[in-house]
Amino acid sequence: MTFSRSLTSALASLAPLLSIALFCMLPMAPAVAQDALAGLASGLPALTSTEFGDGTTSYSLSLQVLALMTALTVLPSLVLGMTSFTRIIIVLSILRQAMGTQQTPPNQVLIAIALFLSFFIMSPTLTEVYEKSADPYLNGDVSAEIALGSASDTMKGFLVKNTRKDDLKMFADMANLGSFETPESVPLTVLLPAFITSELKTAFQIGFLLFLPFLVIDMVIASILMALGMMMLSPMLVSLPFKLLLFVLVDGWAMTVGSLVATYSA
């Protein structure tokens, strides 16, 4: 419960990231839902939409605010599922458990580390989204549809590069979509679950490799205590200083963070 509250409070301060990610989430809305919303808005003076001769559609400010507030309810989950946050927080949690330090570092610190690393890893992609999609739209150079499509294609490029082909093929086969020629042709309904599944698999693989040296230390300490007849002494208590010493000597935090960042392709 504490972890969930900490995550919610941390996400509340991510207005820039959430606003950029909104460009990538809106194309997922089905056309049927948009037509239904337009039909509902036609009966309300404050919720109106205007179609122009060139095929574009302009929505009233009230309707835009309504769509934005509706999207914000699921936006945090999409942001976590479309960035490197999931892999990083799982690896850090497994590392803390392997070290046996209980709640040290606390959940708030782990979430902060994961968020800042996610910003660092995603900065090239988010910068490209802002330069190619958000900034031209805010300046009035392109329409909302073009900006959303460009932002979606940019995010798809990042997601496809960091998604296992086997996972992507599995979800594509389940959706009966076959193969895709370009990353932009992969629908988000297939790409997002494939990406999060790939992230979970990779995170547990990294966590397993991090767990092994600490497990060896626990086994050695337990064997020594058994040989000395100190069965009443907790091996976890004795091995903790040795695990901390090993982690500090090899500069464990820098190695862990550097390895996590290196696993991503921008």
PDB file of C-alpha atoms in Angstrom:
ATOM      1  CA  MET A   1       0.000   0.000   0.000  1.00  0.00           C
ATOM      2  CA  THR A   2       2.862   2.382   0.829  1.00  0.00           C
ATOM      3  CA  PHE A   3       4.553   1.524  -2.462  1.00  0.00           C
ATOM      4  CA  SER A   4       1.339   2.273  -4.380  1.00  0.00           C
ATOM      5  CA  ARG A   5       0.852   5.644  -2.663  1.00  0.00           C
ATOM      6  CA  SER A   6       4.455   6.584  -3.294  1.00  0.00           C
ATOM      7  CA  LEU A   7       4.162   5.688  -6.977  1.00  0.00           C
ATOM      8  CA  THR A   8       0.968   7.724  -7.322  1.00  0.00           C
ATOM      9  CA  SER A   9       2.490  10.792  -5.689  1.00  0.00           C
ATOM     10  CA  ALA A  10       5.617  10.537  -7.826  1.00  0.00           C
ATOM     11  CA  LEU A  11       3.615  10.293 -11.060  1.00  0.00           C
ATOM     12  CA  ALA A  12       1.615  13.381 -10.122  1.00  0.00           C
ATOM     13  CA  SER A  13       4.722  15.532 -10.641  1.00  0.00           C
ATOM     14  CA  LEU A  14       5.381  14.256 -14.163  1.00  0.00           C
ATOM     15  CA  ALA A  15       3.279  16.742 -16.104  1.00  0.00           C
ATOM     16  CA  PRO A  16       5.753  17.199 -18.995  1.00  0.00           C
ATOM     17  CA  LEU A  17       6.193  13.471 -19.543  1.00  0.00           C
ATOM     18  CA  LEU A  18       2.465  12.820 -19.243  1.00  0.00           C
ATOM     19  CA  SER A  19       1.619  15.552 -21.736  1.00  0.00           C
ATOM     20  CA  ILE A  20       4.071  14.181 -24.298  1.00  0.00           C
ATOM     21  CA  ALA A  21       2.922  10.607 -23.762  1.00  0.00           C
ATOM     22  CA  LEU A  22      -0.662  11.729 -24.329  1.00  0.00           C
ATOM     23  CA  PHE A  23       0.199  12.243 -28.003  1.00  0.00           C
ATOM     24  CA  CYS A  24       1.060   8.551 -28.245  1.00  0.00           C
ATOM     25  CA  MET A  25      -1.974   7.283 -26.379  1.00  0.00           C
ATOM     26  CA  LEU A  26      -4.822   9.065 -28.159  1.00  0.00           C
ATOM     27  CA  PRO A  27      -4.441   7.184 -31.480  1.00  0.00           C
ATOM     28  CA  MET A  28      -5.455   4.013 -29.613  1.00  0.00           C
ATOM     29  CA  ALA A  29      -9.019   5.311 -29.203  1.00  0.00           C
ATOM     30  CA  PRO A  30     -11.321   3.365 -31.544  1.00  0.00           C
ATOM     31  CA  ALA A  31     -13.130   5.249 -34.234  1.00  0.00           C
ATOM     32  CA  VAL A  32     -16.432   3.939 -32.920  1.00  0.00           C
ATOM     33  CA  ALA A  33     -15.850   5.577 -29.553  1.00  0.00           C
ATOM     34  CA  GLN A  34     -15.020   8.886 -31.236  1.00  0.00           C
ATOM     35  CA  ASP A  35     -18.219   8.771 -33.302  1.00  0.00           C
ATOM     36  CA  ALA A  36     -20.262   8.007 -30.194  1.00  0.00           C
ATOM     37  CA  LEU A  37     -18.659  10.928 -28.362  1.00  0.00           C
ATOM     38  CA  ALA A  38     -19.329  13.245 -31.291  1.00  0.00           C
ATOM     39  CA  GLY A  39     -22.954  12.111 -31.350  1.00  0.00           C
ATOM     40  CA  LEU A  40     -23.317  12.819 -27.651  1.00  0.00           C
ATOM     41  CA  ALA A  41     -21.680  16.208 -28.037  1.00  0.00           C
ATOM     42  CA  SER A  42     -24.064  17.256 -30.813  1.00  0.00           C
ATOM     43  CA  GLY A  43     -26.869  17.591 -28.300  1.00  0.00           C
ATOM     44  CA  LEU A  44     -24.868  19.764 -25.904  1.00  0.00           C
ATOM     45  CA  PRO A  45     -24.055  23.394 -26.783  1.00  0.00           C
ATOM     46  CA  ALA A  46     -20.681  23.307 -24.978  1.00  0.00           C
ATOM     47  CA  LEU A  47     -19.588  20.066 -26.629  1.00  0.00           C
ATOM     48  CA  THR A  48     -19.473  20.587 -30.374  1.00  0.00           C
ATOM     49  CA  SER A  49     -17.312  19.500 -33.293  1.00  0.00           C
ATOM     50  CA  THR A  50     -16.921  21.219 -36.656  1.00  0.00           C
ATOM     51  CA  GLU A  51     -15.912  19.489 -39.884  1.00  0.00           C
ATOM     52  CA  PHE A  52     -14.079  21.519 -42.513  1.00  0.00           C
ATOM     53  CA  GLY A  53     -13.943  21.047 -46.253  1.00  0.00           C
ATOM     54  CA  ASP A  54     -10.394  19.685 -46.213  1.00  0.00           C
ATOM     55  CA  GLY A  55     -11.491  16.731 -44.073  1.00  0.00           C
ATOM     56  CA  THR A  56     -10.200  18.036 -40.735  1.00  0.00           C
ATOM     57  CA  THR A  57     -12.333  18.322 -37.611  1.00  0.00           C
ATOM     58  CA  SER A  58     -12.189  20.984 -34.926  1.00  0.00           C
ATOM     59  CA  TYR A  59     -13.454  20.228 -31.404  1.00  0.00           C
ATOM     60  CA  SER A  60     -14.672  22.767 -28.898  1.00  0.00           C
ATOM     61  CA  LEU A  61     -12.541  23.561 -25.853  1.00  0.00           C
ATOM     62  CA  SER A  62     -14.986  21.853 -23.505  1.00  0.00           C
ATOM     63  CA  LEU A  63     -14.876  18.683 -25.572  1.00  0.00           C
ATOM     64  CA  GLN A  64     -11.067  18.752 -25.633  1.00  0.00           C
ATOM     65  CA  VAL A  65     -10.937  19.157 -21.848  1.00  0.00           C
ATOM     66  CA  LEU A  66     -13.392  16.288 -21.433  1.00  0.00           C
ATOM     67  CA  ALA A  67     -11.278  14.014 -23.638  1.00  0.00           C
ATOM     68  CA  LEU A  68      -8.118  15.068 -21.812  1.00  0.00           C
ATOM     69  CA  MET A  69      -9.550  14.359 -18.355  1.00  0.00           C
ATOM     70  CA  THR A  70     -10.838  10.987 -19.541  1.00  0.00           C
ATOM     71  CA  ALA A  71      -7.440  10.094 -20.987  1.00  0.00           C
ATOM     72  CA  LEU A  72      -5.620  11.075 -17.792  1.00  0.00           C
ATOM     73  CA  THR A  73      -7.309   8.243 -15.896  1.00  0.00           C
ATOM     74  CA  VAL A  74      -5.385   5.598 -17.857  1.00  0.00           C
ATOM     75  CA  LEU A  75      -2.390   7.708 -18.870  1.00  0.00           C
ATOM     76  CA  PRO A  76      -0.148   6.790 -15.872  1.00  0.00           C
ATOM     77  CA  SER A  77      -0.486   3.090 -16.656  1.00  0.00           C
ATOM     78  CA  LEU A  78       0.324   3.706 -20.304  1.00  0.00           C
ATOM     79  CA  VAL A  79       3.336   5.837 -19.389  1.00  0.00           C
ATOM     80  CA  LEU A  80       4.682   3.072 -17.156  1.00  0.00           C
ATOM     81  CA  GLY A  81       4.002   0.504 -19.852  1.00  0.00           C
ATOM     82  CA  MET A  82       5.623   2.524 -22.657  1.00  0.00           C
ATOM     83  CA  THR A  83       8.873   3.443 -20.892  1.00  0.00           C
ATOM     84  CA  SER A  84      11.782   1.715 -19.183  1.00  0.00           C
ATOM     85  CA  PHE A  85      10.279   2.217 -15.716  1.00  0.00           C
ATOM     86  CA  THR A  86       8.980  -1.344 -15.331  1.00  0.00           C
ATOM     87  CA  ARG A  87      12.311  -3.059 -15.973  1.00  0.00           C
ATOM     88  CA  ILE A  88      14.249  -0.688 -13.726  1.00  0.00           C
ATOM     89  CA  ILE A  89      11.931  -0.843 -10.706  1.00  0.00           C
ATOM     90  CA  ILE A  90      11.747  -4.651 -10.828  1.00  0.00           C
ATOM     91  CA  VAL A  91      15.527  -5.024 -11.018  1.00  0.00           C
ATOM     92  CA  LEU A  92      16.056  -2.585  -8.146  1.00  0.00           C
ATOM     93  CA  SER A  93      13.463  -4.378  -6.014  1.00  0.00           C
ATOM     94  CA  ILE A  94      15.097  -7.769  -6.633  1.00  0.00           C
ATOM     95  CA  LEU A  95      18.505  -6.261  -5.837  1.00  0.00           C
ATOM     96  CA  ARG A  96      17.256  -4.932  -2.518  1.00  0.00           C
ATOM     97  CA  GLN A  97      15.786  -8.308  -1.641  1.00  0.00           C
ATOM     98  CA  ALA A  98      19.005 -10.106  -2.626  1.00  0.00           C
ATOM     99  CA  MET A  99      21.056  -7.836  -0.382  1.00  0.00           C
ATOM    100  CA  GLY A 100      18.694  -8.523   2.516  1.00  0.00           C
ATOM    101  CA  THR A 101      18.456  -4.877   3.534  1.00  0.00           C
ATOM    102  CA  GLN A 102      14.676  -5.082   4.073  1.00  0.00           C
ATOM    103  CA  GLN A 103      13.304  -1.566   3.358  1.00  0.00           C
ATOM    104  CA  THR A 104      16.647   0.070   2.580  1.00  0.00           C
ATOM    105  CA  PRO A 105      16.654   1.888   0.188  1.00  0.00           C
ATOM    106  CA  PRO A 106      12.998   2.783   0.844  1.00  0.00           C
ATOM    107  CA  ASN A 107      10.342   2.539  -1.828  1.00  0.00           C
ATOM    108  CA  GLN A 108      10.367   6.292  -2.424  1.00  0.00           C
ATOM    109  CA  VAL A 109      14.076   6.224  -3.251  1.00  0.00           C
ATOM    110  CA  LEU A 110      13.710   3.267  -5.618  1.00  0.00           C
ATOM    111  CA  ILE A 111      10.829   4.980  -7.421  1.00  0.00           C
ATOM    112  CA  ALA A 112      12.836   8.199  -7.724  1.00  0.00           C
ATOM    113  CA  ILE A 113      15.822   6.305  -9.152  1.00  0.00           C
ATOM    114  CA  ALA A 114      13.592   4.467 -11.621  1.00  0.00           C
ATOM    115  CA  LEU A 115      11.885   7.684 -12.732  1.00  0.00           C
ATOM    116  CA  PHE A 116      15.126   9.612 -13.236  1.00  0.00           C
ATOM    117  CA  LEU A 117      16.701   6.712 -15.131  1.00  0.00           C
ATOM    118  CA  SER A 118      13.552   6.462 -17.248  1.00  0.00           C
ATOM    119  CA  PHE A 119      13.880  10.177 -18.084  1.00  0.00           C
ATOM    120  CA  PHE A 120      17.509   9.623 -19.025  1.00  0.00           C
ATOM    121  CA  ILE A 121      16.788   6.603 -21.213  1.00  0.00           C
ATOM    122  CA  MET A 122      13.682   8.082 -22.835  1.00  0.00           C
ATOM    123  CA  SER A 123      15.080  11.607 -23.319  1.00  0.00           C
ATOM    124  CA  PRO A 124      16.108  11.094 -26.997  1.00  0.00           C
ATOM    125  CA  THR A 125      12.688   9.658 -27.852  1.00  0.00           C
ATOM    126  CA  LEU A 126      10.752  12.282 -25.891  1.00  0.00           C
ATOM    127  CA  THR A 127      12.865  15.055 -27.413  1.00  0.00           C
ATOM    128  CA  GLU A 128      12.057  13.756 -30.885  1.00  0.00           C
ATOM    129  CA  VAL A 129       8.364  13.584 -30.016  1.00  0.00           C
ATOM    130  CA  TYR A 130       8.426  17.186 -28.837  1.00  0.00           C
ATOM    131  CA  GLU A 131      10.385  18.516 -31.812  1.00  0.00           C
ATOM    132  CA  LYS A 132       8.452  16.629 -34.504  1.00  0.00           C
ATOM    133  CA  SER A 133       4.955  16.527 -32.983  1.00  0.00           C
ATOM    134  CA  ALA A 134       4.239  18.649 -29.914  1.00  0.00           C
ATOM    135  CA  ASP A 135       6.087  21.824 -30.908  1.00  0.00           C
ATOM    136  CA  PRO A 136       4.669  22.035 -34.477  1.00  0.00           C
ATOM    137  CA  TYR A 137       1.167  21.397 -33.135  1.00  0.00           C
ATOM    138  CA  LEU A 138       1.478  24.067 -30.434  1.00  0.00           C
ATOM    139  CA  ASN A 139       2.738  26.526 -33.058  1.00  0.00           C
ATOM    140  CA  GLY A 140      -0.229  25.725 -35.294  1.00  0.00           C
ATOM    141  CA  ASP A 141       1.896  24.319 -38.120  1.00  0.00           C
ATOM    142  CA  VAL A 142       0.218  20.887 -38.178  1.00  0.00           C
ATOM    143  CA  SER A 143      -3.153  19.515 -37.159  1.00  0.00           C
ATOM    144  CA  ALA A 144      -3.777  17.365 -34.116  1.00  0.00           C
ATOM    145  CA  GLU A 145      -4.210  14.233 -36.233  1.00  0.00           C
ATOM    146  CA  ILE A 146      -0.831  14.689 -37.936  1.00  0.00           C
ATOM    147  CA  ALA A 147       0.899  15.452 -34.640  1.00  0.00           C
ATOM    148  CA  LEU A 148      -0.616  12.402 -32.960  1.00  0.00           C
ATOM    149  CA  GLY A 149       0.360  10.152 -35.847  1.00  0.00           C
ATOM    150  CA  SER A 150       3.941  11.426 -35.849  1.00  0.00           C
ATOM    151  CA  ALA A 151       4.281  11.025 -32.069  1.00  0.00           C
ATOM    152  CA  SER A 152       2.825   7.536 -32.235  1.00  0.00           C
ATOM    153  CA  ASP A 153       5.307   6.502 -34.946  1.00  0.00           C
ATOM    154  CA  THR A 154       8.219   7.827 -32.887  1.00  0.00           C
ATOM    155  CA  MET A 155       7.162   5.890 -29.803  1.00  0.00           C
ATOM    156  CA  LYS A 156       6.577   2.773 -31.876  1.00  0.00           C
ATOM    157  CA  GLY A 157      10.165   2.965 -33.091  1.00  0.00           C
ATOM    158  CA  PHE A 158      11.454   2.887 -29.508  1.00  0.00           C
ATOM    159  CA  LEU A 159       9.076   0.136 -28.419  1.00  0.00           C
ATOM    160  CA  VAL A 160       9.845  -2.141 -31.365  1.00  0.00           C
ATOM    161  CA  LYS A 161      13.613  -1.798 -30.847  1.00  0.00           C
ATOM    162  CA  ASN A 162      13.278  -2.906 -27.220  1.00  0.00           C
ATOM    163  CA  THR A 163      10.698  -5.662 -27.681  1.00  0.00           C
ATOM    164  CA  ARG A 164      11.631  -9.287 -28.178  1.00  0.00           C
ATOM    165  CA  LYS A 165      10.640 -10.569 -31.591  1.00  0.00           C
ATOM    166  CA  ASP A 166       9.191 -13.747 -30.103  1.00  0.00           C
ATOM    167  CA  ASP A 167       6.848 -11.773 -27.847  1.00  0.00           C
ATOM    168  CA  LEU A 168       5.797  -9.489 -30.678  1.00  0.00           C
ATOM    169  CA  LYS A 169       5.142 -12.453 -32.958  1.00  0.00           C
ATOM    170  CA  MET A 170       3.123 -14.217 -30.249  1.00  0.00           C
ATOM    171  CA  PHE A 171       0.699 -11.313 -29.793  1.00  0.00           C
ATOM    172  CA  ALA A 172       0.521 -10.713 -33.546  1.00  0.00           C
ATOM    173  CA  ASP A 173      -0.411 -14.354 -34.086  1.00  0.00           C
ATOM    174  CA  MET A 174      -3.059 -14.208 -31.354  1.00  0.00           C
ATOM    175  CA  ALA A 175      -4.556 -11.159 -33.094  1.00  0.00           C
ATOM    176  CA  ASN A 176      -4.306 -12.874 -36.514  1.00  0.00           C
ATOM    177  CA  LEU A 177      -2.367  -9.962 -37.973  1.00  0.00           C
ATOM    178  CA  GLY A 178       0.615 -11.804 -39.427  1.00  0.00           C
ATOM    179  CA  SER A 179       3.937 -10.041 -39.919  1.00  0.00           C
ATOM    180  CA  PHE A 180       4.634  -6.310 -40.160  1.00  0.00           C
ATOM    181  CA  GLU A 181       6.857  -4.609 -42.718  1.00  0.00           C
ATOM    182  CA  THR A 182       7.802  -1.509 -40.696  1.00  0.00           C
ATOM    183  CA  PRO A 183       7.680  -0.555 -36.994  1.00  0.00           C
ATOM    184  CA  GLU A 184       5.060   2.089 -37.814  1.00  0.00           C
ATOM    185  CA  SER A 185       2.727  -0.601 -39.137  1.00  0.00           C
ATOM    186  CA  VAL A 186       2.580  -2.409 -35.785  1.00  0.00           C
ATOM    187  CA  PRO A 187      -0.639  -1.423 -33.953  1.00  0.00           C
ATOM    188  CA  LEU A 188      -0.273  -0.264 -30.351  1.00  0.00           C
ATOM    189  CA  THR A 189      -2.824  -2.866 -29.266  1.00  0.00           C
ATOM    190  CA  VAL A 190      -0.247  -5.530 -30.176  1.00  0.00           C
ATOM    191  CA  LEU A 191       2.947  -3.627 -29.429  1.00  0.00           C
ATOM    192  CA  LEU A 192       2.156  -2.529 -25.867  1.00  0.00           C
ATOM    193  CA  PRO A 193       1.431  -5.987 -24.379  1.00  0.00           C
ATOM    194  CA  ALA A 194       4.404  -7.426 -26.273  1.00  0.00           C
ATOM    195  CA  PHE A 195       6.671  -4.687 -24.905  1.00  0.00           C
ATOM    196  CA  ILE A 196       5.566  -5.081 -21.285  1.00  0.00           C
ATOM    197  CA  THR A 197       5.905  -8.873 -21.504  1.00  0.00           C
ATOM    198  CA  SER A 198       9.401  -8.478 -22.922  1.00  0.00           C
ATOM    199  CA  GLU A 199      10.270  -6.017 -20.154  1.00  0.00           C
ATOM    200  CA  LEU A 200       9.164  -8.443 -17.443  1.00  0.00           C
ATOM    201  CA  LYS A 201      11.200 -11.270 -18.935  1.00  0.00           C
ATOM    202  CA  THR A 202      14.327  -9.157 -19.253  1.00  0.00           C
ATOM    203  CA  ALA A 203      13.929  -7.717 -15.754  1.00  0.00           C
ATOM    204  CA  PHE A 204      13.739 -11.156 -14.139  1.00  0.00           C
ATOM    205  CA  GLN A 205      16.740 -12.355 -16.132  1.00  0.00           C
ATOM    206  CA  ILE A 206      18.811  -9.408 -14.894  1.00  0.00           C
ATOM    207  CA  GLY A 207      17.482  -9.929 -11.366  1.00  0.00           C
ATOM    208  CA  PHE A 208      18.555 -13.589 -11.455  1.00  0.00           C
ATOM    209  CA  LEU A 209      22.114 -12.630 -12.398  1.00  0.00           C
ATOM    210  CA  LEU A 210      22.209 -10.030  -9.610  1.00  0.00           C
ATOM    211  CA  PHE A 211      20.862 -12.516  -7.075  1.00  0.00           C
ATOM    212  CA  LEU A 212      23.528 -15.196  -7.666  1.00  0.00           C
ATOM    213  CA  PRO A 213      26.586 -13.596  -5.934  1.00  0.00           C
ATOM    214  CA  PHE A 214      24.552 -12.684  -2.858  1.00  0.00           C
ATOM    215  CA  LEU A 215      23.130 -16.210  -2.746  1.00  0.00           C
ATOM    216  CA  VAL A 216      26.658 -17.633  -2.795  1.00  0.00           C
ATOM    217  CA  ILE A 217      27.631 -15.431   0.148  1.00  0.00           C
ATOM    218  CA  ASP A 218      24.573 -16.584   2.107  1.00  0.00           C
ATOM    219  CA  MET A 219      25.399 -20.233   1.416  1.00  0.00           C
ATOM    220  CA  VAL A 220      29.053 -19.821   2.451  1.00  0.00           C
ATOM    221  CA  ILE A 221      28.134 -18.025   5.677  1.00  0.00           C
ATOM    222  CA  ALA A 222      25.460 -20.616   6.490  1.00  0.00           C
ATOM    223  CA  SER A 223      27.933 -23.470   5.923  1.00  0.00           C
ATOM    224  CA  ILE A 224      30.549 -21.830   8.157  1.00  0.00           C
ATOM    225  CA  LEU A 225      28.036 -21.258  10.946  1.00  0.00           C
ATOM    226  CA  MET A 226      26.847 -24.855  10.707  1.00  0.00           C
ATOM    227  CA  ALA A 227      30.442 -26.107  10.891  1.00  0.00           C
ATOM    228  CA  LEU A 228      31.079 -23.982  13.986  1.00  0.00           C
ATOM    229  CA  GLY A 229      27.885 -25.213  15.628  1.00  0.00           C
ATOM    230  CA  MET A 230      26.328 -21.734  15.694  1.00  0.00           C
ATOM    231  CA  MET A 231      22.947 -22.913  14.468  1.00  0.00           C
ATOM    232  CA  MET A 232      21.059 -20.395  16.603  1.00  0.00           C
ATOM    233  CA  LEU A 233      22.773 -17.456  14.866  1.00  0.00           C
ATOM    234  CA  SER A 234      20.942 -16.144  11.793  1.00  0.00           C
ATOM    235  CA  PRO A 235      23.034 -16.509   8.619  1.00  0.00           C
ATOM    236  CA  MET A 236      21.238 -13.497   7.131  1.00  0.00           C
ATOM    237  CA  LEU A 237      22.445 -11.305   9.997  1.00  0.00           C
ATOM    238  CA  VAL A 238      26.065 -12.384   9.591  1.00  0.00           C
ATOM    239  CA  SER A 239      26.131 -12.277   5.797  1.00  0.00           C
ATOM    240  CA  LEU A 240      24.626  -8.789   5.512  1.00  0.00           C
ATOM    241  CA  PRO A 241      27.872  -6.883   6.268  1.00  0.00           C
ATOM    242  CA  PHE A 242      29.802  -9.046   3.806  1.00  0.00           C
ATOM    243  CA  LYS A 243      27.213  -8.468   1.067  1.00  0.00           C
ATOM    244  CA  LEU A 244      27.281  -4.731   1.662  1.00  0.00           C
ATOM    245  CA  LEU A 245      31.090  -4.763   1.612  1.00  0.00           C
ATOM    246  CA  LEU A 246      31.158  -6.689  -1.672  1.00  0.00           C
ATOM    247  CA  PHE A 247      28.568  -4.385  -3.240  1.00  0.00           C
ATOM    248  CA  VAL A 248      30.498  -1.265  -2.241  1.00  0.00           C
ATOM    249  CA  LEU A 249      33.892  -2.609  -3.318  1.00  0.00           C
ATOM    250  CA  VAL A 250      32.713  -3.426  -6.843  1.00  0.00           C
ATOM    251  CA  ASP A 251      30.793  -0.111  -7.091  1.00  0.00           C
ATOM    252  CA  GLY A 252      27.559  -2.045  -7.382  1.00  0.00           C
ATOM    253  CA  TRP A 253      25.184   0.873  -7.891  1.00  0.00           C
ATOM    254  CA  ALA A 254      27.153   2.277 -10.821  1.00  0.00           C
ATOM    255  CA  MET A 255      27.440  -1.181 -12.383  1.00  0.00           C
ATOM    256  CA  THR A 256      23.733  -1.898 -11.943  1.00  0.00           C
ATOM    257  CA  VAL A 257      22.563   1.462 -13.259  1.00  0.00           C
ATOM    258  CA  GLY A 258      25.025   1.407 -16.158  1.00  0.00           C
ATOM    259  CA  SER A 259      23.988  -2.110 -17.140  1.00  0.00           C
ATOM    260  CA  LEU A 260      20.301  -1.185 -17.072  1.00  0.00           C
ATOM    261  CA  VAL A 261      20.822   1.858 -19.276  1.00  0.00           C
ATOM    262  CA  ALA A 262      22.998  -0.139 -21.695  1.00  0.00           C
ATOM    263  CA  THR A 263      20.227  -2.697 -22.246  1.00  0.00           C
ATOM    264  CA  TYR A 264      18.093  -0.130 -24.115  1.00  0.00           C
ATOM    265  CA  SER A 265      18.339   0.976 -27.709  1.00  0.00           C
ATOM    266  CA  ALA A 266      17.242   4.557 -28.262  1.00  0.00           C
TER     267      ALA A 266
END
